[in-house]
Amino acid sequence: MNLRIRVYHIVFQFLTSGDLMDFIDITVGLIVLIILEIVLGIDNLVILSILSEKLPPQQRKKARRWGLTLSWVMRLIILALAVDLIKLTKPLLTLANMSLSARDFFLIGGGAFLIWKATDEIHQDVTEELESNDKKTGGFKTTFRAVIFQIALMDIIFSLDSVLTAVGLTSHFWVMAVAISSAILIMIFASEVVSAFIKEHPTIKMLALSYLILIGMVLVADGFSFHIPRGYIYFAMGFSLAVESLNLVKHSRKKRQSRSGK
């Protein structure tokens, strides 16, 4: 009986103290942050799937696992340096009444790299049939290390957005670390599904690459202090994805009709 009264007393103290509000605040913050980290990691997951497709089938799964592990490590390292990361807004250079910080240079460089990489991938896809003979006769062969190196560069770029979001939402380091780690674990299991879907529907790959160009342009604009509201970007991406979804439904129905006709 005394034990039950003691338990009730502890529960009552917890409910009437500020600890309950802190617990709710941390729990809600953790859930929201995990969702945001997954959303922010989708573009990383897409480019990871695209890059790994260049490798032989037996190496693709390994490359995706290595890539996501690198992404997790990069995010935790940058998160540990979050205090210094926030200070990167100190102006280093002023041009035409525009101040540029280390963070701005990082965003401009990262955005330019994304634009170049996505454009190069689109060019290779468009000219794939014309260059197929050259590749068969000893052209450049993509190696596992080369793909992992490119994935690492992408991880550094995408990690900044992820960490800045985490730092902006909560002041608890362990909450940020748990959210980032949980998001990466979820993406590890989702990577196979995303890769299979992109391989089955090549037009999705082209759409994803165009998204990367758009994201790269947004990063460059942010670097030059020209902020583009994310709502416009999400609407454009959502609208184009909806149109592409209709095309996929149309093509799948045509395939079913042709099979039934046979």
XYZ file of C-alpha atoms in Angstrom:
262
model
C 0.000 0.000 0.000
C 2.791 2.410 0.940
C 4.551 1.592 -2.328
C 1.410 2.439 -4.328
C 1.022 5.768 -2.501
C 4.671 6.547 -3.145
C 4.253 5.791 -6.873
C 1.133 7.991 -7.037
C 3.057 10.758 -5.294
C 5.941 10.546 -7.798
C 3.512 10.563 -10.753
C 1.624 13.535 -9.269
C 4.857 15.471 -8.790
C 5.869 14.722 -12.378
C 2.493 15.864 -13.773
C 2.420 19.080 -11.742
C 6.052 20.033 -12.350
C 7.666 21.505 -15.443
C 9.203 18.122 -16.270
C 6.042 17.000 -18.087
C 6.083 20.010 -20.397
C 9.787 19.476 -21.053
C 9.118 15.811 -21.844
C 6.273 16.686 -24.243
C 8.356 19.427 -25.859
C 11.329 17.118 -26.404
C 9.152 14.220 -27.655
C 7.223 16.363 -30.150
C 10.451 18.031 -31.264
C 12.072 14.633 -31.808
C 9.161 13.307 -33.909
C 8.962 16.468 -36.036
C 12.725 16.490 -36.503
C 12.816 12.833 -37.619
C 10.127 13.575 -40.239
C 11.998 16.662 -41.465
C 15.294 14.765 -41.632
C 13.657 12.064 -43.776
C 12.164 14.703 -46.099
C 15.505 16.502 -46.368
C 17.216 13.162 -47.013
C 15.019 12.152 -49.954
C 17.081 14.125 -52.479
C 20.223 12.582 -51.010
C 18.655 9.130 -51.351
C 17.669 9.772 -54.971
C 21.151 10.898 -56.066
C 22.609 7.949 -54.125
C 20.401 5.562 -56.116
C 21.324 7.240 -59.411
C 25.078 7.128 -58.745
C 25.011 3.501 -57.560
C 23.293 2.417 -60.812
C 26.600 3.022 -62.623
C 28.168 0.106 -60.763
C 27.806 -3.622 -61.477
C 24.618 -5.095 -59.916
C 26.553 -6.951 -57.208
C 28.152 -3.701 -55.950
C 25.100 -1.412 -55.966
C 23.641 -2.471 -52.626
C 27.046 -2.195 -50.972
C 27.540 1.300 -52.447
C 24.154 2.467 -51.151
C 24.893 1.137 -47.661
C 28.333 2.771 -47.660
C 26.834 6.007 -48.982
C 24.173 6.217 -46.282
C 26.722 5.306 -43.599
C 28.925 8.152 -44.857
C 25.891 10.426 -44.800
C 25.239 9.501 -41.162
C 28.879 10.093 -40.163
C 29.016 13.428 -42.031
C 25.858 14.668 -40.336
C 27.061 13.714 -36.856
C 30.464 15.352 -37.432
C 28.873 18.580 -38.687
C 26.342 18.396 -35.848
C 29.178 18.164 -33.316
C 30.592 21.334 -34.872
C 27.183 23.029 -34.946
C 28.290 25.907 -32.716
C 31.076 26.817 -35.122
C 28.756 26.141 -38.061
C 26.386 28.885 -36.948
C 29.320 31.308 -36.781
C 30.041 30.743 -40.476
C 27.726 33.679 -41.230
C 30.499 36.174 -40.402
C 31.269 38.188 -43.592
C 34.560 37.298 -45.271
C 34.168 39.283 -48.482
C 32.074 42.249 -49.601
C 31.236 42.768 -53.277
C 28.851 45.455 -54.567
C 27.240 45.945 -51.147
C 26.879 42.165 -50.797
C 28.608 40.407 -47.904
C 29.657 36.789 -48.422
C 30.436 34.451 -45.525
C 32.050 31.013 -45.411
C 28.557 29.498 -45.317
C 27.616 31.495 -48.424
C 30.693 30.247 -50.296
C 29.838 26.697 -49.235
C 26.255 27.053 -50.510
C 27.379 28.612 -53.801
C 30.033 25.936 -54.373
C 27.717 23.112 -53.342
C 24.874 24.400 -55.497
C 27.161 24.795 -58.508
C 28.424 21.235 -58.007
C 24.843 19.909 -57.889
C 23.928 21.770 -61.087
C 27.030 20.446 -62.857
C 26.550 16.866 -61.636
C 22.848 16.715 -62.530
C 23.475 18.302 -65.951
C 26.277 15.816 -66.620
C 24.021 12.889 -65.649
C 21.243 14.171 -67.941
C 23.740 14.560 -70.787
C 24.970 10.989 -70.285
C 21.390 9.669 -70.240
C 20.416 11.548 -73.408
C 23.535 10.447 -75.317
C 23.668 6.935 -73.808
C 22.751 5.108 -77.011
C 25.242 7.107 -79.093
C 28.082 6.387 -76.679
C 27.231 2.744 -75.950
C 29.735 1.430 -78.501
C 32.554 3.537 -77.053
C 31.839 2.230 -73.573
C 31.942 -1.342 -74.819
C 35.327 -0.806 -76.473
C 37.210 0.269 -73.400
C 35.843 3.678 -72.437
C 35.945 5.100 -68.933
C 34.781 2.578 -66.394
C 33.166 3.830 -63.208
C 34.847 2.332 -60.154
C 33.403 1.642 -56.721
C 35.779 4.155 -55.125
C 34.859 6.865 -57.646
C 31.155 6.445 -56.888
C 31.757 6.479 -53.122
C 33.862 9.656 -53.514
C 31.038 11.380 -55.419
C 28.527 10.207 -52.821
C 30.741 11.649 -50.059
C 30.801 15.043 -51.811
C 27.022 14.986 -52.116
C 26.707 14.005 -48.452
C 28.725 17.047 -47.361
C 26.436 19.341 -49.370
C 23.177 17.792 -48.180
C 24.369 17.453 -44.576
C 24.514 21.230 -44.082
C 20.773 21.699 -44.691
C 19.993 18.733 -42.473
C 22.108 19.932 -39.546
C 20.994 23.571 -39.779
C 17.385 22.366 -39.610
C 18.175 20.289 -36.528
C 20.009 23.149 -34.808
C 17.126 25.507 -35.547
C 14.496 23.227 -34.015
C 16.068 22.092 -30.751
C 18.942 22.887 -28.423
C 19.378 19.291 -27.198
C 22.322 17.583 -28.897
C 21.067 14.061 -28.127
C 17.664 14.838 -29.704
C 19.396 16.017 -32.889
C 21.673 12.957 -32.937
C 18.771 10.517 -32.385
C 16.655 12.214 -35.082
C 19.456 12.156 -37.658
C 20.385 8.541 -36.842
C 16.738 7.401 -36.995
C 16.236 9.100 -40.367
C 19.356 7.437 -41.797
C 18.234 3.997 -40.550
C 14.834 4.457 -42.206
C 16.510 5.549 -45.450
C 18.787 2.481 -45.410
C 15.710 0.242 -45.600
C 14.012 2.544 -48.134
C 17.040 2.786 -50.440
C 16.340 -0.578 -52.099
C 12.736 0.393 -52.863
C 13.722 3.806 -54.263
C 16.490 2.315 -56.425
C 14.198 -0.396 -57.811
C 11.493 2.165 -58.583
C 13.917 4.506 -60.404
C 15.321 1.580 -62.402
C 11.831 0.442 -63.401
C 10.743 3.972 -64.362
C 13.617 5.799 -66.162
C 11.576 9.002 -66.546
C 11.584 9.368 -62.760
C 15.382 9.508 -62.890
C 15.240 12.420 -65.348
C 12.704 14.202 -63.140
C 14.875 13.631 -60.057
C 17.914 15.055 -61.847
C 15.909 18.140 -62.814
C 15.009 18.501 -59.122
C 18.714 18.470 -58.280
C 19.321 21.300 -60.762
C 16.493 23.221 -59.098
C 17.921 22.558 -55.625
C 21.372 23.610 -56.832
C 19.978 26.902 -58.142
C 18.232 27.502 -54.809
C 21.496 26.889 -52.915
C 23.388 29.295 -55.175
C 20.642 31.905 -54.720
C 20.801 31.460 -50.932
C 24.554 31.911 -51.086
C 24.036 35.286 -52.770
C 21.443 36.256 -50.102
C 18.568 35.911 -52.570
C 16.142 33.754 -50.622
C 13.581 31.813 -52.655
C 10.564 30.771 -50.539
C 10.644 26.992 -50.190
C 6.891 26.846 -50.738
C 7.375 27.765 -54.394
C 9.994 25.053 -54.802
C 7.867 22.390 -53.119
C 4.831 23.369 -55.228
C 6.821 23.142 -58.478
C 8.267 19.772 -57.484
C 4.902 18.460 -56.304
C 3.102 19.601 -59.462
C 5.671 18.036 -61.801
C 5.623 14.832 -59.744
C 1.818 14.698 -60.003
C 2.000 15.092 -63.804
C 4.670 12.377 -64.017
C 2.523 10.104 -61.836
C -0.335 10.473 -64.334
C 2.071 9.539 -67.143
C 3.190 6.448 -65.216
C -0.423 5.378 -64.660
C -1.153 5.904 -68.364
C 1.869 3.831 -69.477
C 1.120 1.033 -67.002
C -2.453 0.784 -68.315
C -1.184 0.634 -71.893
C 1.173 -2.190 -70.927
C -1.647 -4.142 -69.298
C -3.867 -3.639 -72.339
C -1.139 -4.774 -74.731
C -0.503 -7.887 -72.623
C -4.203 -8.734 -72.449
C -4.480 -8.165 -76.229
C -1.811 -10.768 -76.847
